[in-house]
GROMACS .gro file of C-alpha atoms in nm:
model
  390
    1MET     CA    1  -0.963  -9.217   2.093
    2ASN     CA    2  -0.621  -9.387   2.095
    3GLU     CA    3  -0.782  -9.725   2.160
    4ILE     CA    4  -0.524 -10.008   2.150
    5VAL     CA    5  -0.627 -10.366   2.084
    6VAL     CA    6  -0.400 -10.670   2.041
    7ARG     CA    7  -0.526 -10.965   1.838
    8GLU     CA    8  -0.370 -11.299   1.755
    9LEU     CA    9  -0.295 -11.334   1.387
   10ALA     CA   10  -0.557 -11.508   1.176
   11ASP     CA   11  -0.553 -11.593   0.807
   12SER     CA   12  -0.789 -11.303   0.744
   13SER     CA   13  -0.547 -11.053   0.902
   14ILE     CA   14  -0.221 -11.159   0.734
   15ARG     CA   15  -0.223 -10.834   0.534
   16ASP     CA   16  -0.219 -10.639   0.861
   17TRP     CA   17   0.084 -10.841   0.978
   18LEU     CA   18   0.268 -10.765   0.654
   19ASP     CA   19   0.180 -10.395   0.667
   20VAL     CA   20   0.315 -10.328   1.018
   21PRO     CA   21   0.685 -10.285   0.923
   22HIS     CA   22   0.588 -10.043   0.644
   23PHE     CA   23   0.415  -9.828   0.908
   24VAL     CA   24   0.680  -9.856   1.182
   25TYR     CA   25   0.978  -9.782   0.953
   26ARG     CA   26   0.801  -9.550   0.708
   27ASP     CA   27   1.055  -9.268   0.764
   28ASP     CA   28   1.362  -9.496   0.768
   29ARG     CA   29   1.555  -9.470   0.442
   30HIS     CA   30   1.744  -9.794   0.515
   31PHE     CA   31   1.432 -10.004   0.565
   32VAL     CA   32   1.379 -10.259   0.287
   33PRO     CA   33   1.044 -10.442   0.289
   34ARG     CA   34   1.072 -10.820   0.283
   35LEU     CA   35   0.904 -11.002  -0.003
   36ASP     CA   36   0.543 -11.068   0.094
   37LEU     CA   37   0.559 -11.417  -0.054
   38LEU     CA   38   0.840 -11.519   0.181
   39GLU     CA   39   0.697 -11.336   0.483
   40ARG     CA   40   0.371 -11.526   0.448
   41ALA     CA   41   0.567 -11.851   0.445
   42ARG     CA   42   0.752 -11.758   0.766
   43VAL     CA   43   0.429 -11.754   0.966
   44SER     CA   44   0.274 -12.053   0.791
   45LYS     CA   45   0.256 -12.375   0.992
   46ARG     CA   46   0.245 -12.564   0.665
   47LYS     CA   47   0.544 -12.400   0.497
   48ASN     CA   48   0.784 -12.310   0.780
   49HIS     CA   49   0.986 -12.610   0.901
   50PHE     CA   50   1.022 -12.450   1.246
   51PHE     CA   51   0.678 -12.588   1.323
   52GLY     CA   52   0.816 -12.940   1.294
   53HIS     CA   53   0.982 -12.888   1.634
   54GLY     CA   54   0.817 -12.577   1.774
   55GLU     CA   55   0.499 -12.378   1.809
   56ALA     CA   56   0.435 -12.006   1.788
   57ALA     CA   57   0.169 -11.739   1.808
   58PHE     CA   58   0.172 -11.408   1.625
   59PHE     CA   59   0.009 -11.090   1.751
   60VAL     CA   60  -0.083 -10.760   1.586
   61ALA     CA   61  -0.151 -10.438   1.777
   62TYR     CA   62  -0.417 -10.201   1.644
   63LYS     CA   63  -0.447  -9.837   1.740
   64ASP     CA   64  -0.779  -9.683   1.646
   65GLY     CA   65  -0.828  -9.974   1.409
   66ARG     CA   66  -0.495  -9.938   1.230
   67PRO     CA   67  -0.223 -10.209   1.253
   68VAL     CA   68   0.074 -10.040   1.423
   69GLY     CA   69   0.285 -10.313   1.587
   70ARG     CA   70   0.352 -10.686   1.593
   71ILE     CA   71   0.530 -10.959   1.789
   72SER     CA   72   0.568 -11.336   1.801
   73ALA     CA   73   0.590 -11.576   2.095
   74GLN     CA   74   0.742 -11.918   2.041
   75ALA     CA   75   0.836 -12.238   2.219
   76ASP     CA   76   1.111 -12.440   2.051
   77GLN     CA   77   1.122 -12.803   2.161
   78ASN     CA   78   1.476 -12.840   2.023
   79TYR     CA   79   1.587 -12.560   2.255
   80LEU     CA   80   1.394 -12.691   2.554
   81ALA     CA   81   1.525 -13.046   2.507
   82ARG     CA   82   1.880 -12.916   2.521
   83TYR     CA   83   1.862 -12.653   2.796
   84GLN     CA   84   1.558 -12.759   3.002
   85ASP     CA   85   1.525 -12.410   3.152
   86ALA     CA   86   1.157 -12.327   3.087
   87THR     CA   87   1.256 -12.052   2.843
   88GLY     CA   88   1.044 -11.932   2.554
   89HIS     CA   89   1.127 -11.670   2.296
   90PHE     CA   90   0.983 -11.365   2.127
   91GLY     CA   91   1.048 -11.221   1.783
   92PHE     CA   92   0.921 -10.994   1.507
   93TYR     CA   93   0.936 -10.706   1.755
   94ASP     CA   94   0.829 -10.426   1.521
   95VAL     CA   95   0.676 -10.146   1.726
   96PRO     CA   96   0.638  -9.769   1.693
   97ASP     CA   97   0.771  -9.525   1.951
   98ASP     CA   98   0.473  -9.597   2.174
   99ALA     CA   99   0.530  -9.753   2.517
  100GLU     CA  100   0.170  -9.868   2.553
  101VAL     CA  101   0.168 -10.051   2.219
  102SER     CA  102   0.493 -10.220   2.317
  103ARG     CA  103   0.361 -10.311   2.662
  104ARG     CA  104   0.043 -10.465   2.524
  105LEU     CA  105   0.231 -10.675   2.270
  106LEU     CA  106   0.488 -10.797   2.523
  107ALA     CA  107   0.209 -10.888   2.766
  108ALA     CA  108   0.030 -11.085   2.493
  109ALA     CA  109   0.349 -11.276   2.414
  110ALA     CA  110   0.418 -11.338   2.784
  111GLY     CA  111   0.064 -11.464   2.840
  112TRP     CA  112   0.100 -11.716   2.560
  113LEU     CA  113   0.435 -11.837   2.698
  114SER     CA  114   0.298 -11.858   3.052
  115SER     CA  115   0.011 -12.079   2.934
  116ARG     CA  116   0.276 -12.329   2.824
  117GLY     CA  117   0.456 -12.330   3.156
  118LEU     CA  118   0.747 -12.113   3.040
  119ARG     CA  119   0.892 -11.875   3.298
  120ARG     CA  120   1.164 -11.689   3.110
  121VAL     CA  121   1.166 -11.520   2.771
  122THR     CA  122   1.463 -11.432   2.552
  123GLY     CA  123   1.494 -11.271   2.212
  124PRO     CA  124   1.421 -11.132   1.972
  125PHE     CA  125   1.457 -11.445   1.759
  126SER     CA  126   1.250 -11.471   1.443
  127LEU     CA  127   1.193 -11.759   1.498
  128THR     CA  128   1.515 -11.924   1.628
  129ILE     CA  129   1.874 -11.827   1.697
  130ASN     CA  130   1.959 -11.981   1.359
  131GLU     CA  131   1.745 -11.720   1.185
  132GLU     CA  132   1.715 -11.345   1.246
  133SER     CA  133   1.853 -11.281   1.595
  134GLY     CA  134   1.890 -10.986   1.827
  135LEU     CA  135   1.766 -10.628   1.829
  136LEU     CA  136   1.975 -10.371   1.646
  137VAL     CA  137   2.124 -10.132   1.905
  138SER     CA  138   2.408  -9.979   1.702
  139GLY     CA  139   2.457  -9.912   1.332
  140TYR     CA  140   2.116  -9.784   1.224
  141ASP     CA  141   2.249  -9.557   0.949
  142MET     CA  142   2.380  -9.832   0.723
  143PRO     CA  143   2.245 -10.021   0.420
  144ALA     CA  144   2.041 -10.329   0.505
  145SER     CA  145   2.180 -10.680   0.471
  146VAL     CA  146   2.005 -11.000   0.368
  147ALA     CA  147   1.838 -11.202   0.645
  148MET     CA  148   1.938 -10.958   0.921
  149PRO     CA  149   1.674 -10.794   1.143
  150HIS     CA  150   1.582 -10.429   1.107
  151ALA     CA  151   1.501 -10.207   1.405
  152ALA     CA  152   1.449  -9.848   1.513
  153PRO     CA  153   1.653  -9.652   1.771
  154TRP     CA  154   1.363  -9.629   2.020
  155GLN     CA  155   1.300 -10.003   2.045
  156PRO     CA  156   1.585 -10.100   2.284
  157ALA     CA  157   1.463  -9.840   2.535
  158LEU     CA  158   1.108  -9.975   2.513
  159LEU     CA  159   1.229 -10.327   2.592
  160GLU     CA  160   1.443 -10.209   2.882
  161ARG     CA  161   1.158 -10.001   3.020
  162ALA     CA  162   0.944 -10.316   3.014
  163GLY     CA  163   1.196 -10.502   3.230
  164PHE     CA  164   1.422 -10.669   2.976
  165ARG     CA  165   1.799 -10.672   3.018
  166GLY     CA  166   2.065 -10.742   2.759
  167ILE     CA  167   2.243 -11.076   2.795
  168ARG     CA  168   2.454 -11.107   2.477
  169ASP     CA  169   2.566 -10.891   2.189
  170LEU     CA  170   2.591 -11.028   1.837
  171LEU     CA  171   2.838 -10.841   1.619
  172GLY     CA  172   2.840 -10.762   1.249
  173PHE     CA  173   3.160 -10.669   1.064
  174ARG     CA  174   3.199 -10.536   0.710
  175PHE     CA  175   3.501 -10.518   0.483
  176LYS     CA  176   3.588 -10.461   0.121
  177PRO     CA  177   3.735 -10.777  -0.034
  178GLY     CA  178   4.097 -10.714  -0.122
  179SER     CA  179   4.158 -10.486   0.176
  180LEU     CA  180   4.292 -10.746   0.421
  181SER     CA  181   4.665 -10.744   0.338
  182ASP     CA  182   4.898 -10.698   0.637
  183THR     CA  183   4.624 -10.782   0.886
  184ALA     CA  184   4.603 -11.056   1.148
  185PHE     CA  185   4.387 -11.256   0.907
  186TRP     CA  186   4.651 -11.225   0.638
  187GLN     CA  187   4.927 -11.343   0.870
  188LEU     CA  188   4.720 -11.642   0.978
  189MET     CA  189   4.661 -11.737   0.615
  190LYS     CA  190   5.034 -11.717   0.541
  191ILE     CA  191   5.111 -11.950   0.831
  192ALA     CA  192   4.832 -12.189   0.734
  193ARG     CA  193   4.982 -12.241   0.388
  194LYS     CA  194   5.291 -12.397   0.549
  195THR     CA  195   5.116 -12.666   0.755
  196SER     CA  196   5.231 -13.024   0.717
  197PHE     CA  197   4.895 -13.172   0.612
  198ASN     CA  198   4.826 -12.928   0.327
  199ALA     CA  199   4.880 -13.196   0.063
  200ARG     CA  200   4.570 -13.377   0.192
  201ILE     CA  201   4.351 -13.067   0.167
  202THR     CA  202   4.123 -12.976  -0.121
  203ILE     CA  203   3.868 -12.697  -0.152
  204ARG     CA  204   3.567 -12.727  -0.378
  205ASP     CA  205   3.244 -12.553  -0.465
  206MET     CA  206   2.903 -12.691  -0.379
  207ASN     CA  207   2.775 -12.965  -0.611
  208LYS     CA  208   2.432 -12.837  -0.712
  209ARG     CA  209   2.339 -13.173  -0.865
  210ASN     CA  210   2.356 -13.318  -0.512
  211PHE     CA  211   2.189 -13.015  -0.354
  212ASP     CA  212   2.002 -13.198  -0.079
  213GLU     CA  213   2.305 -13.404   0.021
  214GLU     CA  214   2.526 -13.096   0.027
  215ILE     CA  215   2.272 -12.918   0.249
  216ARG     CA  216   2.281 -13.211   0.491
  217THR     CA  217   2.663 -13.189   0.497
  218ILE     CA  218   2.651 -12.816   0.575
  219VAL     CA  219   2.404 -12.876   0.858
  220ASP     CA  220   2.610 -13.163   1.000
  221ILE     CA  221   2.929 -12.955   1.005
  222PHE     CA  222   2.752 -12.646   1.140
  223ASN     CA  223   2.587 -12.832   1.426
  224GLU     CA  224   2.912 -13.005   1.523
  225GLY     CA  225   3.115 -12.684   1.507
  226SER     CA  226   2.863 -12.472   1.699
  227ARG     CA  227   2.771 -12.731   1.962
  228ASN     CA  228   2.943 -12.543   2.243
  229SER     CA  229   2.852 -12.193   2.124
  230TRP     CA  230   2.633 -11.968   2.335
  231GLY     CA  231   2.263 -12.040   2.282
  232ALA     CA  232   2.327 -12.301   2.015
  233VAL     CA  233   2.025 -12.493   1.890
  234PRO     CA  234   2.055 -12.764   1.624
  235LEU     CA  235   1.985 -12.644   1.271
  236THR     CA  236   1.784 -12.888   1.061
  237ALA     CA  237   1.838 -12.967   0.695
  238GLU     CA  238   1.473 -12.889   0.629
  239GLU     CA  239   1.510 -12.541   0.780
  240LEU     CA  240   1.821 -12.454   0.579
  241SER     CA  241   1.684 -12.603   0.260
  242GLY     CA  242   1.361 -12.412   0.312
  243ALA     CA  243   1.547 -12.086   0.377
  244ILE     CA  244   1.738 -12.100   0.049
  245GLY     CA  245   1.501 -12.319  -0.150
  246ASP     CA  246   1.311 -12.020  -0.290
  247TYR     CA  247   1.638 -11.898  -0.444
  248ARG     CA  248   1.759 -12.236  -0.565
  249LEU     CA  249   1.705 -12.127  -0.924
  250PHE     CA  250   1.952 -11.839  -0.869
  251PHE     CA  251   2.196 -12.028  -0.648
  252ARG     CA  252   2.547 -12.051  -0.795
  253LYS     CA  253   2.776 -12.330  -0.691
  254ASN     CA  254   3.045 -12.097  -0.554
  255TYR     CA  255   2.801 -11.949  -0.300
  256ALA     CA  256   2.899 -12.245  -0.081
  257LYS     CA  257   3.251 -12.385  -0.049
  258PHE     CA  258   3.384 -12.692   0.131
  259ILE     CA  259   3.731 -12.763   0.263
  260CYS     CA  260   3.809 -13.135   0.262
  261ILE     CA  261   4.075 -13.360   0.409
  262ASP     CA  262   4.128 -13.675   0.205
  263GLY     CA  263   3.806 -13.590   0.023
  264LYS     CA  264   3.587 -13.561   0.335
  265PRO     CA  265   3.427 -13.219   0.398
  266GLU     CA  266   3.560 -13.074   0.724
  267GLY     CA  267   3.440 -12.717   0.691
  268PHE     CA  268   3.234 -12.482   0.478
  269ILE     CA  269   3.159 -12.120   0.399
  270PHE     CA  270   2.816 -12.014   0.278
  271TRP     CA  271   2.759 -11.667   0.141
  272PRO     CA  272   2.463 -11.527  -0.055
  273PRO     CA  273   2.462 -11.199  -0.247
  274ASN     CA  274   2.282 -10.922  -0.063
  275LEU     CA  275   1.929 -10.985  -0.186
  276VAL     CA  276   1.783 -10.671  -0.027
  277GLU     CA  277   2.010 -10.460  -0.244
  278ILE     CA  278   1.817 -10.599  -0.542
  279THR     CA  279   1.468 -10.596  -0.387
  280ALA     CA  280   1.491 -10.251  -0.225
  281LYS     CA  281   1.251 -10.098  -0.479
  282PHE     CA  282   1.014 -10.394  -0.501
  283GLY     CA  283   0.790 -10.274  -0.217
  284GLY     CA  284   0.760 -10.635  -0.100
  285LYS     CA  285   0.602 -10.744  -0.429
  286LEU     CA  286   0.755 -11.009  -0.654
  287PHE     CA  287   0.489 -11.034  -0.924
  288PRO     CA  288   0.425 -10.960  -1.201
  289LEU     CA  289   0.747 -10.785  -1.313
  290ASN     CA  290   0.987 -10.795  -1.019
  291TRP     CA  291   1.044 -11.169  -1.061
  292ALA     CA  292   1.207 -11.098  -1.398
  293ARG     CA  293   1.416 -10.819  -1.247
  294LEU     CA  294   1.537 -11.053  -0.973
  295LEU     CA  295   1.622 -11.323  -1.226
  296TYR     CA  296   1.815 -11.073  -1.437
  297ALA     CA  297   2.011 -10.944  -1.137
  298PHE     CA  298   2.125 -11.292  -1.038
  299ALA     CA  299   2.188 -11.411  -1.394
  300PHE     CA  300   2.424 -11.121  -1.461
  301GLU     CA  301   2.543 -11.091  -1.099
  302LYS     CA  302   2.423 -10.734  -1.062
  303PHE     CA  303   2.502 -10.695  -0.694
  304ARG     CA  304   2.757 -10.491  -0.502
  305SER     CA  305   2.747 -10.652  -0.159
  306GLY     CA  306   2.702 -10.983   0.018
  307ARG     CA  307   2.687 -11.152   0.354
  308MET     CA  308   2.844 -11.463   0.506
  309PRO     CA  309   2.578 -11.595   0.748
  310LEU     CA  310   2.714 -11.946   0.793
  311LEU     CA  311   3.063 -12.079   0.856
  312GLY     CA  312   3.149 -12.412   1.009
  313ILE     CA  313   3.451 -12.626   1.090
  314ARG     CA  314   3.430 -12.972   1.242
  315THR     CA  315   3.588 -12.941   1.584
  316ALA     CA  316   3.554 -13.285   1.743
  317ALA     CA  317   3.819 -13.447   1.522
  318HIS     CA  318   4.064 -13.154   1.518
  319SER     CA  319   4.273 -12.955   1.762
  320ARG     CA  320   4.199 -12.586   1.798
  321TRP     CA  321   4.508 -12.507   1.591
  322ARG     CA  322   4.412 -12.739   1.307
  323SER     CA  323   4.060 -12.594   1.307
  324PHE     CA  324   4.208 -12.246   1.269
  325VAL     CA  325   4.429 -12.367   0.985
  326LEU     CA  326   4.129 -12.510   0.802
  327PHE     CA  327   3.938 -12.188   0.860
  328ALA     CA  328   4.227 -11.974   0.732
  329LEU     CA  329   4.280 -12.179   0.416
  330LEU     CA  330   3.910 -12.183   0.337
  331PHE     CA  331   3.880 -11.811   0.405
  332GLU     CA  332   4.175 -11.732   0.178
  333HIS     CA  333   4.027 -11.936  -0.107
  334TRP     CA  334   3.693 -11.762  -0.059
  335LEU     CA  335   3.853 -11.416  -0.068
  336LYS     CA  336   4.026 -11.496  -0.396
  337ASP     CA  337   3.693 -11.604  -0.542
  338LEU     CA  338   3.524 -11.285  -0.422
  339ALA     CA  339   3.780 -11.072  -0.606
  340ARG     CA  340   3.602 -11.128  -0.937
  341TYR     CA  341   3.286 -10.956  -0.810
  342ASP     CA  342   3.444 -10.622  -0.714
  343LEU     CA  343   3.206 -10.585  -0.420
  344ASP     CA  344   3.173 -10.264  -0.223
  345TRP     CA  345   3.140 -10.462   0.099
  346MET     CA  346   3.098 -10.807   0.244
  347GLU     CA  347   2.935 -10.860   0.582
  348LEU     CA  348   3.039 -11.118   0.840
  349ALA     CA  349   2.741 -11.152   1.071
  350TRP     CA  350   2.672 -11.242   1.321
  351ILE     CA  351   2.954 -11.334   1.563
  352VAL     CA  352   2.869 -11.366   1.931
  353GLU     CA  353   3.072 -11.129   2.149
  354SER     CA  354   3.190 -11.412   2.377
  355ASN     CA  355   3.390 -11.568   2.091
  356ARG     CA  356   3.683 -11.357   2.202
  357ILE     CA  357   3.956 -11.506   1.980
  358LEU     CA  358   3.762 -11.453   1.658
  359VAL     CA  359   3.617 -11.118   1.764
  360ASP     CA  360   3.961 -10.981   1.859
  361MET     CA  361   4.106 -11.096   1.526
  362LEU     CA  362   3.818 -10.938   1.336
  363ARG     CA  363   3.854 -10.611   1.528
  364GLU     CA  364   4.227 -10.600   1.450
  365SER     CA  365   4.179 -10.686   1.083
  366LEU     CA  366   3.852 -10.512   0.996
  367GLY     CA  367   3.805 -10.248   1.264
  368PRO     CA  368   3.516 -10.224   1.511
  369PRO     CA  369   3.184 -10.393   1.436
  370VAL     CA  370   2.957 -10.180   1.220
  371ARG     CA  371   2.642 -10.322   1.374
  372VAL     CA  372   2.552 -10.464   1.715
  373TYR     CA  373   2.244 -10.679   1.778
  374ARG     CA  374   2.144 -10.739   2.141
  375VAL     CA  375   1.967 -11.042   2.283
  376TYR     CA  376   1.746 -10.964   2.584
  377GLU     CA  377   1.582 -11.163   2.861
  378ALA     CA  378   1.298 -11.102   3.106
  379SER     CA  379   1.082 -11.287   3.354
  380VAL     CA  380   0.746 -11.390   3.210
  381GLU     CA  381   0.591 -11.326   3.551
  382HIS     CA  382   0.724 -10.970   3.555
  383LEU     CA  383   0.579 -10.896   3.211
  384LEU     CA  384   0.238 -11.017   3.328
  385ALA     CA  385   0.236 -10.828   3.659
  386PRO     CA  386   0.019 -10.514   3.676
  387GLY     CA  387   0.247 -10.235   3.560
  388GLY     CA  388   0.527 -10.489   3.519
  389SER     CA  389   0.600 -10.400   3.160
  390ALA     CA  390   0.521 -10.032   3.192
   0.00000   0.00000   0.00000
């Protein structure tokens, strides 16, 4: 029959939503299912703090009654207040190699956006640029990394066939801690040690007893430092706290570090261990036994990789040179701390391609990016036109 039907997600169909990635990536050895408990929270208006400043709809495609694809459509008021360009977003673009399934899902998302007066769509963002961003277009044959989107090689072509075009690439670099000697990074760190204001600088770990206050400090620094970055949307303390709150029990103080001048935090690095390395065999299930396995892995630090998703330096009060000095000193301290873990790799992701100074330094020090995630745009009107997304 090959009958395709797209339905908006309802509470009764949440299992279908969760099952789609298992179907789409069933032959992909690098696919790691997300924990069902956390995936349910991501689409919950009650649990996801995105819904404090945005709205979204979630759609599932069925082929002959079986859930085979999914997508989200969202309108972020924080984004619209800043850019005022009638742009909505899409995310959770998990589709099989089936142009008609993709077309139907994109049309459903476009219809929802159009009903809210939005004329342009960008993404994928699940659900904002501060979360999982971009569609993987290079680096499929690599181990997965925590809180980074998964994709299949056919999906970029399906988007482009529908009328989307790439507008920005987000780059992911990997390195083995301890391998950066005699690189541009290393030279910058050597110069930074000789700066005149070093005596006023201290570097400390996160104070877990003041967890909420430390989260607010991270958000404040991040938003100030990224204000002029491409596509930047303010991160909220509630969103960050919610994202890591489920792992607060496992969170070690050295997973976040602050660099301070005269005691005031001026920058930070945040890095979690690579959770998917631990949960790869969980099948998305945390209970009844996998919770204990996760606790054991964190308690005894049984991980071989990690990712640095957030880095921030206050820029308003510092020259570009001083900001780089702060970054270099903080980075050096962080690398020394990483040495005790003997990691196979650490991921720096993502860095927008237009940040040429940082990207060039990373290329020189670490080699080319190992993964590239592309952000696309399209006209909502085009996606809704007859044959427009064919």
